[in-house]
XYZ file of C-alpha atoms in Angstrom:
688
model
C 0.000 0.000 0.000
C 1.393 3.369 -0.982
C 2.331 5.591 1.967
C 1.352 9.209 2.361
C 3.772 11.615 0.706
C 5.324 13.662 3.494
C 7.905 16.387 3.648
C 11.065 14.359 3.639
C 14.303 15.332 5.377
C 16.982 16.231 2.870
C 20.450 17.654 2.828
C 20.378 21.030 4.593
C 20.749 23.147 1.482
C 18.286 21.497 -0.891
C 15.766 24.315 -0.989
C 18.373 27.051 -0.775
C 20.315 25.856 -3.797
C 17.188 25.634 -5.899
C 15.746 28.992 -4.935
C 18.272 31.623 -3.908
C 21.406 33.070 -5.499
C 24.884 32.435 -4.250
C 26.930 35.626 -4.034
C 28.814 36.458 -7.196
C 31.487 38.342 -5.310
C 31.630 36.007 -2.367
C 32.576 32.836 -4.186
C 35.186 32.146 -1.528
C 32.284 31.788 0.869
C 30.398 29.367 -1.341
C 32.048 26.179 -0.163
C 31.377 27.128 3.440
C 27.848 28.338 2.782
C 27.021 25.126 0.979
C 28.100 22.892 3.795
C 26.624 24.545 6.863
C 23.223 23.206 7.858
C 20.049 25.233 7.784
C 17.134 24.694 10.115
C 14.099 22.993 8.660
C 14.862 23.201 4.970
C 11.842 22.716 2.786
C 12.285 19.574 0.784
C 12.248 20.192 -2.925
C 14.483 17.244 -3.572
C 13.372 14.298 -1.504
C 14.373 10.701 -1.048
C 11.819 8.024 -1.878
C 8.716 7.667 0.238
C 8.898 5.241 3.101
C 7.353 1.816 2.826
C 4.032 1.077 4.442
C 4.209 -1.053 7.567
C 2.106 -4.168 7.073
C 1.419 -5.864 10.371
C 0.758 -9.583 10.135
C -2.276 -10.911 11.914
C -1.619 -11.743 15.520
C 1.733 -10.013 15.640
C 0.782 -7.840 18.579
C -2.097 -5.954 20.067
C -2.643 -2.255 19.774
C -1.750 -0.450 22.962
C -4.235 1.462 25.002
C -5.537 4.756 23.672
C -2.744 7.332 23.671
C -2.684 10.274 25.999
C -3.488 13.752 24.772
C -0.429 14.935 22.834
C 1.722 17.483 24.612
C 3.749 20.115 22.781
C 7.359 19.060 22.405
C 9.932 21.340 24.005
C 11.169 24.030 21.658
C 14.237 26.220 21.930
C 13.524 29.395 23.936
C 12.410 32.192 21.666
C 12.272 29.979 18.549
C 10.410 31.953 15.853
C 6.764 30.945 15.401
C 7.144 28.053 17.866
C 4.141 28.980 20.032
C 1.951 29.665 17.001
C 2.825 26.378 15.319
C 2.210 24.472 18.577
C -1.231 26.116 18.837
C -1.913 25.209 15.214
C -1.109 21.538 15.823
C -3.441 21.502 18.828
C -6.179 23.075 16.706
C -5.714 20.445 14.002
C -6.031 17.708 16.622
C -9.332 19.115 17.896
C -10.549 19.470 14.310
C -9.847 15.793 13.610
C -11.880 14.847 16.704
C -14.823 17.037 15.698
C -14.740 15.834 12.114
C -14.717 12.221 13.297
C -17.846 12.945 15.329
C -19.532 14.711 12.415
C -18.731 11.862 10.029
C -19.954 9.397 12.642
C -23.230 11.315 12.801
C -23.435 11.132 9.016
C -23.343 7.334 9.285
C -26.718 7.295 11.060
C -29.310 5.544 8.931
C -31.504 8.621 8.836
C -28.780 10.364 6.828
C -27.389 7.502 4.746
C -30.913 6.615 3.585
C -30.919 9.886 1.659
C -27.492 9.409 0.097
C -26.104 8.123 -3.170
C -22.647 6.499 -3.076
C -20.923 6.431 -6.486
C -17.828 4.272 -6.979
C -15.683 3.212 -9.915
C -14.665 -0.444 -10.173
C -12.903 -2.748 -12.616
C -15.395 -5.588 -12.250
C -15.674 -5.872 -16.043
C -11.999 -5.414 -16.783
C -9.218 -2.856 -16.350
C -9.642 0.764 -17.337
C -8.394 1.734 -20.799
C -4.792 2.924 -20.354
C -5.377 6.299 -22.011
C -7.709 7.506 -19.251
C -5.910 9.826 -16.809
C -8.891 11.618 -15.229
C -12.604 11.088 -14.663
C -15.409 13.478 -13.786
C -18.887 12.662 -12.515
C -21.956 14.836 -12.995
C -25.225 14.275 -11.163
C -28.267 15.832 -12.837
C -26.009 18.249 -14.714
C -23.887 19.315 -11.711
C -20.293 18.168 -11.264
C -19.922 16.252 -8.006
C -16.508 14.654 -8.450
C -13.266 15.084 -10.394
C -10.383 12.642 -9.967
C -6.964 12.526 -11.594
C -6.119 8.852 -11.914
C -2.579 9.088 -10.637
C -0.561 5.898 -10.131
C -1.367 6.181 -6.416
C -5.123 6.198 -7.038
C -4.882 3.358 -9.536
C -3.101 1.344 -6.853
C -5.917 2.181 -4.455
C -8.485 1.014 -7.009
C -6.616 -2.263 -7.299
C -6.245 -2.762 -3.536
C -9.707 -1.677 -2.428
C -11.631 -3.070 -5.374
C -13.344 0.298 -5.803
C -12.488 3.979 -6.032
C -14.790 6.377 -4.128
C -16.051 9.037 -6.532
C -18.847 10.891 -4.757
C -21.337 10.764 -1.912
C -24.363 13.051 -2.141
C -27.810 13.568 -0.696
C -30.405 12.948 -3.422
C -34.178 12.833 -3.515
C -36.179 9.733 -4.385
C -36.842 9.185 -8.070
C -34.857 8.974 -11.289
C -31.516 10.779 -11.666
C -28.898 11.077 -14.373
C -25.231 10.213 -13.899
C -22.699 11.365 -16.474
C -19.144 9.984 -16.474
C -16.530 11.895 -18.475
C -13.125 10.313 -19.106
C -10.165 12.378 -20.289
C -6.615 11.529 -21.231
C -4.143 11.208 -24.083
C -4.928 9.091 -27.110
C -2.853 7.929 -30.021
C -0.009 10.165 -31.202
C -0.269 12.220 -28.018
C -3.551 13.852 -29.013
C -6.058 14.684 -26.246
C -8.865 12.175 -25.981
C -12.247 12.485 -24.300
C -15.208 10.158 -24.034
C -18.316 10.080 -21.902
C -21.388 8.042 -21.033
C -24.735 8.720 -19.389
C -26.672 6.277 -17.225
C -29.880 6.559 -15.229
C -30.326 5.608 -11.586
C -33.493 5.090 -9.576
C -33.327 6.215 -5.963
C -35.743 4.573 -3.571
C -36.399 5.109 0.110
C -33.026 3.771 1.272
C -29.440 4.644 0.494
C -28.105 3.628 -2.900
C -24.715 2.260 -3.958
C -23.925 2.873 -7.658
C -21.080 0.784 -9.097
C -19.774 2.231 -12.385
C -17.580 0.024 -14.552
C -16.453 0.107 -18.169
C -17.213 -2.783 -20.496
C -14.394 -1.830 -22.845
C -12.831 1.118 -24.636
C -14.596 3.787 -26.645
C -14.184 4.004 -30.379
C -13.323 7.428 -31.759
C -16.342 9.708 -31.393
C -18.413 7.022 -29.672
C -19.695 6.969 -26.059
C -17.970 4.948 -23.374
C -19.441 1.467 -22.921
C -20.443 2.137 -19.315
C -22.396 -0.239 -17.114
C -23.897 0.416 -13.702
C -24.900 -1.892 -10.877
C -27.277 -0.428 -8.303
C -27.510 -1.831 -4.784
C -29.228 -0.802 -1.622
C -26.814 0.028 1.190
C -28.172 -2.878 3.244
C -27.474 -5.361 0.471
C -24.914 -8.080 1.336
C -23.313 -7.401 -2.048
C -21.955 -4.054 -0.870
C -21.887 -4.399 2.924
C -18.145 -5.070 3.037
C -17.336 -2.160 0.742
C -19.714 0.134 2.627
C -18.110 -0.753 5.958
C -14.662 -0.087 4.488
C -15.717 3.286 3.055
C -14.110 5.391 5.862
C -10.730 3.657 5.602
C -10.556 3.843 1.819
C -11.781 7.442 1.864
C -8.856 8.129 4.171
C -6.499 6.375 1.781
C -7.945 8.370 -1.121
C -7.283 11.635 0.719
C -3.821 10.514 1.844
C -2.733 9.477 -1.638
C -4.140 12.722 -3.040
C -1.893 14.734 -0.718
C -4.558 15.760 1.823
C -3.332 14.257 5.110
C -5.618 16.277 7.408
C -8.619 15.107 5.408
C -7.273 11.552 5.634
C -6.963 11.734 9.414
C -10.653 12.420 9.990
C -11.579 9.333 7.966
C -8.923 7.207 9.656
C -10.254 8.362 13.029
C -13.757 7.266 12.030
C -12.451 3.893 10.855
C -10.645 3.466 14.174
C -13.775 4.382 16.142
C -15.814 1.685 14.398
C -13.705 -1.056 15.899
C -11.254 -3.211 14.002
C -9.486 -6.523 14.525
C -6.257 -5.990 16.454
C -3.872 -6.482 13.538
C -5.859 -4.085 11.359
C -5.982 -1.536 14.166
C -2.197 -1.640 14.552
C -1.721 -1.147 10.818
C -4.228 1.723 10.802
C -2.473 3.505 13.646
C 0.844 3.439 11.830
C -0.967 4.836 8.792
C -2.296 7.579 11.044
C 1.258 8.273 12.170
C 2.232 8.810 8.524
C -0.700 11.179 8.096
C 0.133 13.087 11.279
C 3.674 13.644 9.992
C 2.378 14.786 6.622
C -0.090 17.155 8.308
C 2.633 18.765 10.420
C 1.475 17.143 13.679
C 4.587 15.401 15.063
C 3.439 15.665 18.706
C 0.421 13.524 17.841
C 2.787 10.905 16.436
C 4.582 10.792 19.770
C 1.301 10.364 21.671
C 0.059 7.656 19.289
C 3.239 5.618 18.838
C 5.033 5.839 22.203
C 2.926 3.032 23.756
C 4.233 0.638 21.088
C 7.826 1.275 22.184
C 6.997 -0.168 25.621
C 6.158 -3.593 24.151
C 9.573 -5.206 24.352
C 10.455 -7.982 21.955
C 7.970 -7.182 19.186
C 8.596 -5.675 15.786
C 6.256 -2.772 16.436
C 8.566 -1.525 19.209
C 11.412 -1.045 16.719
C 9.083 0.566 14.213
C 7.732 2.751 16.989
C 11.208 4.104 17.742
C 11.668 4.696 14.025
C 8.515 6.843 13.947
C 9.575 8.718 17.066
C 12.859 9.482 15.313
C 10.943 10.876 12.337
C 8.643 12.924 14.553
C 11.590 14.414 16.438
C 13.354 15.251 13.183
C 10.234 16.973 11.848
C 10.088 18.991 15.090
C 13.766 19.938 14.646
C 14.569 18.170 17.930
C 17.654 16.558 16.506
C 19.074 15.270 19.778
C 15.781 13.486 20.487
C 15.901 12.059 16.963
C 19.372 10.634 17.610
C 18.277 9.199 20.958
C 15.325 7.463 19.294
C 17.612 6.126 16.560
C 19.856 4.597 19.219
C 16.931 2.309 20.121
C 16.605 1.112 16.524
C 18.560 -1.977 15.477
C 19.294 -3.628 12.105
C 16.448 -6.033 12.915
C 14.126 -3.287 11.695
C 12.847 -3.870 8.175
C 15.704 -3.096 5.758
C 14.098 -0.186 3.918
C 13.023 1.424 7.177
C 16.439 0.901 8.721
C 18.084 2.672 5.808
C 15.743 5.599 6.281
C 16.489 5.595 10.010
C 20.211 5.800 9.200
C 19.540 8.646 6.804
C 17.525 10.592 9.391
C 20.154 10.013 12.056
C 22.976 11.103 9.751
C 21.186 14.334 8.933
C 20.422 14.876 12.618
C 24.136 14.598 13.418
C 24.782 17.036 10.572
C 22.352 19.523 12.104
C 23.997 19.026 15.503
C 27.390 19.670 13.861
C 28.670 16.261 14.947
C 30.129 15.771 11.513
C 32.240 12.669 12.073
C 29.233 10.800 13.470
C 27.184 12.113 10.532
C 29.326 10.655 7.762
C 30.003 7.491 9.758
C 26.263 6.880 10.077
C 25.424 7.794 6.489
C 28.219 5.576 5.182
C 26.336 2.528 6.496
C 23.627 2.952 3.836
C 24.477 0.455 1.065
C 24.635 1.287 -2.612
C 21.484 -0.674 -3.466
C 19.363 1.379 -1.041
C 16.990 3.969 -2.426
C 18.418 6.377 0.170
C 21.995 5.929 -1.041
C 22.094 8.936 -3.433
C 20.701 11.296 -0.812
C 23.062 9.933 1.810
C 25.998 10.637 -0.513
C 25.035 14.288 -0.732
C 24.670 14.635 3.028
C 27.982 12.814 3.484
C 29.614 15.344 1.204
C 28.307 18.176 3.366
C 29.498 16.424 6.522
C 32.986 15.890 5.111
C 33.174 19.540 4.051
C 32.310 20.667 7.569
C 34.813 18.196 8.988
C 37.524 19.681 6.796
C 38.031 16.599 4.627
C 37.571 18.201 1.215
C 38.901 15.192 -0.699
C 36.323 12.805 0.808
C 33.583 15.399 0.301
C 34.347 15.680 -3.399
C 34.496 11.893 -3.701
C 31.003 11.610 -2.145
C 29.610 14.116 -4.631
C 31.380 12.325 -7.486
C 29.883 8.978 -6.461
C 26.483 10.611 -6.558
C 27.087 12.262 -9.933
C 28.249 8.930 -11.407
C 24.901 7.267 -10.688
C 22.332 6.756 -13.432
C 19.195 8.810 -12.774
C 17.197 6.538 -15.143
C 14.783 9.335 -16.003
C 13.987 10.165 -12.377
C 13.704 13.986 -12.281
C 14.144 14.233 -8.515
C 17.269 12.102 -8.657
C 18.605 14.062 -11.639
C 18.108 17.336 -9.811
C 20.119 16.014 -6.884
C 22.903 14.954 -9.258
C 22.887 18.433 -10.781
C 23.179 19.929 -7.297
C 26.143 17.664 -6.671
C 27.834 19.050 -9.794
C 27.150 22.581 -8.568
C 28.490 21.858 -5.108
C 31.675 20.257 -6.433
C 32.051 23.115 -8.908
C 31.830 25.764 -6.215
C 34.220 23.801 -4.016
C 36.710 23.664 -6.898
C 36.341 27.428 -7.286
C 37.180 27.715 -3.615
C 40.292 25.575 -4.218
C 41.190 27.717 -7.270
C 40.829 24.654 -9.515
C 38.992 26.733 -12.071
C 39.203 24.368 -15.055
C 37.831 21.513 -12.933
C 35.083 23.790 -11.668
C 34.054 24.720 -15.202
C 33.957 21.016 -16.080
C 31.583 20.315 -13.192
C 29.285 23.213 -14.028
C 29.277 22.110 -17.667
C 27.656 18.791 -16.694
C 24.441 20.528 -15.596
C 22.120 20.215 -18.625
C 20.305 23.249 -20.107
C 16.978 21.617 -19.205
C 17.802 21.774 -15.489
C 16.193 24.494 -13.340
C 19.710 24.993 -11.939
C 21.236 25.837 -15.323
C 21.367 29.578 -14.595
C 23.496 28.857 -11.528
C 25.746 26.589 -13.600
C 26.204 29.272 -16.270
C 27.176 31.789 -13.638
C 29.707 29.339 -12.212
C 31.201 28.770 -15.683
C 31.467 32.512 -16.268
C 33.102 33.076 -12.909
C 35.541 30.225 -13.523
C 36.636 31.836 -16.794
C 36.894 35.194 -15.032
C 39.202 33.762 -12.365
C 41.317 32.208 -15.137
C 41.531 35.702 -16.613
C 39.834 34.510 -19.774
C 37.707 37.628 -19.774
C 36.349 37.303 -23.315
C 34.940 33.850 -22.557
C 33.610 35.102 -19.228
C 31.847 37.998 -20.933
C 30.307 35.672 -23.538
C 28.955 33.345 -20.826
C 27.593 36.192 -18.705
C 25.856 37.700 -21.751
C 24.400 34.289 -22.589
C 23.100 34.042 -19.029
C 21.487 37.479 -19.378
C 19.768 36.489 -22.615
C 18.554 33.078 -21.462
C 17.417 34.070 -17.970
C 16.670 37.820 -17.886
C 14.701 37.492 -14.626
C 17.107 35.211 -12.794
C 18.944 36.648 -9.781
C 22.084 35.176 -11.325
C 21.378 37.274 -14.413
C 21.308 40.364 -12.229
C 24.564 39.240 -10.646
C 26.028 38.772 -14.124
C 25.592 42.494 -14.827
C 28.191 43.366 -12.202
C 30.431 40.491 -13.304
C 30.229 41.724 -16.908
C 31.268 45.152 -15.738
C 34.415 43.740 -14.161
C 35.145 41.540 -17.190
C 34.901 44.486 -19.613
C 37.047 46.563 -17.294
C 39.785 43.919 -17.365
C 39.509 43.937 -21.182
C 39.964 47.722 -21.016
C 36.540 48.194 -22.634
C 35.825 50.913 -20.118
C 32.726 52.360 -21.777
C 31.111 48.918 -21.973
C 32.106 48.338 -18.370
C 30.474 51.604 -17.306
C 27.307 50.649 -19.206
C 27.097 47.312 -17.404
C 27.662 48.856 -13.999
C 24.948 51.414 -14.746
C 22.576 48.629 -15.753
C 23.442 46.884 -12.493
C 22.744 50.102 -10.581
C 19.397 50.466 -12.364
C 18.594 46.857 -11.525
C 19.406 47.462 -7.863
C 17.149 50.521 -7.880
C 14.309 48.512 -9.398
C 14.772 45.744 -6.838
C 14.819 48.248 -3.996
C 11.552 49.740 -5.217
C 9.995 46.264 -5.466
C 11.117 45.481 -1.928
C 9.661 48.710 -0.579
C 6.372 48.065 -2.391
C 6.214 44.636 -0.799
C 6.977 46.073 2.649
C 4.245 48.689 2.175
C 1.790 45.992 1.036
C 2.472 43.920 4.161
C 1.465 46.896 6.293
C -2.004 46.976 4.696
C -4.917 45.306 6.559
C -5.907 43.244 3.510
C -2.438 41.727 3.037
C -2.507 37.984 2.437
C 0.678 35.999 3.193
C 2.105 34.362 0.051
C 2.184 30.624 -0.492
C 5.982 30.572 -0.657
C 8.884 32.888 -0.011
C 9.800 32.990 -3.685
C 6.757 35.213 -4.228
C 8.828 37.977 -2.644
C 11.337 39.851 -4.809
C 14.531 37.816 -5.219
C 17.588 39.805 -4.223
C 21.023 39.244 -5.677
C 24.103 41.389 -5.414
C 25.672 39.893 -2.301
C 29.022 41.600 -2.341
C 32.429 40.635 -1.041
C 31.752 42.844 1.971
C 29.006 40.548 3.285
C 30.105 38.725 6.424
C 29.749 34.942 6.417
C 27.756 34.904 9.661
C 25.306 37.443 8.242
C 24.943 35.379 5.084
C 24.270 32.140 6.949
C 21.851 33.858 9.341
C 19.979 35.167 6.315
C 19.700 31.637 4.907
C 18.478 30.338 8.266
C 15.861 33.074 8.593
C 14.721 32.370 5.045
C 14.104 28.698 5.779
C 12.281 29.528 9.018
C 10.039 32.006 7.228
C 9.317 29.502 4.441
C 8.205 26.871 6.938
C 5.973 29.422 8.657
C 4.337 30.349 5.343
C 3.613 26.661 4.732
C 2.062 26.364 8.196
C -0.120 29.393 7.498
C -1.420 27.685 4.353
C -2.141 24.600 6.469
C -4.173 26.790 8.829
C -6.100 28.153 5.859
C -6.920 24.603 4.743
C -8.032 23.732 8.285
C -10.390 26.721 8.315
C -11.841 25.494 5.020
C -12.593 22.136 6.669
C -14.197 23.905 9.638
C -16.405 25.974 7.331
C -17.378 22.826 5.431
C -18.310 21.101 8.673
C -20.488 24.026 9.789
C -22.240 24.103 6.415
C -22.909 20.366 6.540
C -24.340 20.626 10.069
C -26.631 23.403 8.914
C -27.876 21.229 6.047
C -28.408 18.316 8.454
C -30.571 20.506 10.668
C -32.696 21.616 7.740
C -33.188 18.175 6.213
C -33.747 16.132 9.380
C -35.461 18.476 11.811
C -37.789 15.667 12.970
C -34.869 13.366 13.858
C -33.238 16.206 15.785
C -36.344 16.681 17.927
C -35.303 13.691 20.027
C -33.570 14.806 23.232
C -30.445 12.613 22.860
C -30.004 13.412 19.192
C -30.528 17.103 19.836
C -27.911 17.183 22.594
C -25.392 15.359 20.442
C -25.999 17.651 17.488
C -25.981 20.833 19.588
C -22.692 19.920 21.266
C -21.110 19.150 17.913
C -22.222 22.413 16.339
C -21.071 24.377 19.400
C -17.681 22.688 19.115
C -17.333 23.724 15.491
C -18.415 27.283 16.223
C -15.917 27.583 19.063
C -13.190 26.124 16.872
C -13.983 28.646 14.129
C -13.440 31.458 16.642
C -10.151 29.937 17.795
C -8.967 29.373 14.217
C -9.865 32.916 13.181
C -8.045 34.341 16.184
C -5.010 32.177 15.495
C -5.062 33.225 11.843
C -5.072 36.909 12.814
C -2.168 36.464 15.231
C -0.247 34.279 12.778
C -0.720 36.816 9.989
C 0.619 39.597 12.221
C 3.658 37.540 13.189
C 4.292 36.618 9.554
C 3.988 40.254 8.524
C 6.599 41.334 11.053
C 8.992 38.536 10.074
C 8.486 39.166 6.343
C 9.091 42.899 6.707
C 12.256 42.276 8.703
C 13.512 39.793 6.133
C 12.833 42.200 3.261
C 14.518 45.052 5.111
C 17.627 42.916 5.477
C 17.504 42.379 1.717
C 17.433 46.144 1.276
C 20.638 46.392 3.292
C 22.310 43.867 1.011
C 21.145 45.855 -1.995
C 23.003 48.837 -0.616
C 26.188 46.753 -0.747
C 25.500 45.908 -4.396
C 24.809 49.555 -5.126
C 28.169 50.501 -3.622
C 29.936 47.890 -5.778
C 28.279 49.179 -8.949
C 28.945 52.813 -8.058
C 32.612 52.112 -7.360
C 32.825 50.243 -10.661
C 31.403 53.220 -12.550
C 33.757 55.678 -10.841
C 36.873 53.578 -11.409
C 36.123 52.952 -15.059
C 35.349 56.612 -15.673
C 38.785 57.431 -14.296
C 40.407 54.694 -16.387
C 38.531 55.757 -19.511
C 39.498 59.386 -18.999
C 43.122 58.422 -18.402
C 43.111 56.391 -21.602
C 41.750 59.307 -23.595
C 44.359 61.649 -22.175
C 47.124 59.181 -22.965
C 45.851 58.895 -26.540
C 46.080 62.642 -26.940
């Protein structure tokens, strides 16, 4: 079963390399900047997803219900720590309320009015060209699914794919299934079919399945089986609906949505082995939803069952939860309880997490010693090689660092884009390290292995240009920098190339061209400064909405040779912290959407089943649930307001620091103009 995609731990600079410029005039800092760890880097390059834990029947019993999760200790004064802890607590309460609401929805009085629509392969597999399906009920779209590999796996495992669940009136209704995808020769293909359903007094289960493929311009050969919800033919599938709805949400990248369904499945009562498996699935979802403290509360009881496999796997999950919480010492302590008896793939991931934890703790020798235990055949091997390279660099063993990056670069990506991006980053890292060692020809060779199709190609071009510049091949340097400007006019490296071009032309004694480039650089700095000020002014407005990611802010280049290394690294650290906070704010926004949806559904329940709600017990249950949602909406709105204020302050401070760095770039450009004016004037006078 495919696990939930979660934010995976990566080498400390993964996001930074892909998003922000390295200083053109601080290349000597690059090797150091590349190897020092950042806090909580957002994973853009991630190792493979972890394997699902399948618990054999009778292997153990699920421990007693976990205690209420307590916030993990955070460093004093850690930015956003209190807000993020409050957000996790809010998510936990939301899962509990949603479980209760979904449980209420399972009452017969509500399910009798519902239509469950599923897609099956009871008549054969789906035609391979279909990549998405949409369902319309009486002319209104009620479902749209992209048939990703993860959802196709779910269809195979569950035997059905949940499409929609809607309240419908008794009588005849029309279902329309639209399939979309890519046909022969890469041309878009679309086919559809319409079937009728007859809704009686009870709930209805509609099983849609294709009898074959559609000829060009012809409708899909669609069949439908209709069953009452009480029919033995669908009882098993109906009972499994909550679990598979959770899997559908999890595999669609909606872990908070998955948790409410998992919680309902757990509440219904399961055989012990299934309950154990479900709780480890919930742990995956908690991690993906940014709720590591809930993982600790759920999984810790398993670690007390000595001598069973679940204890080892429990420590593994505690290691992951601690790493996600940036409690790296706790992660290492949990890893120390893991042994090679853990399933191989999980053990390799545990080694990888521990190695990166040591890297974050600056225990570099323990980092590369741990990472070196991951064998070549492991799916974590490439990522471990990168982290090992960083550890060796910090340790001062440049030769071993370069060898780690070379081992990574020598691997065959086999069309895997994530893997290829990591290899390209390895080339960049080795290239910048060679620049640091003044091995300029070797550096150019490394940069030259980054393909033009890579999103890192602008960085590679800049490295090539700087390598030629340091070799005093100024004509080649100028050609490369101009090429960078033409290919990537909006890249921060392109802005950096303006200043580099100015210096290259100056060394070629093309003083007028040099002055022109420095003036362009000065104009660029002015434009960037104006963009930064506009963004700062916008943040101060009441209607400001925090961006989805930090790259929505103006990207600042021009880090000069005057920038101190500590200031540079602190800037990187603050950037990563701010990025994580922006992601958490988006998670809060999604949680509020779920709260609003719950309130709307409760309102519709009250309108449609007022007679059922007249009973005292039902009324009390419903009233308490609605009051819980209303109180949570107040708490979420208050948290959103406070979070937005905190984000605004942090964003403004970060942008103001960028303005300071722009001043350094402005000074560099101004000095370049002045010097070349003097040189140009001197040349004219000499010619006279």
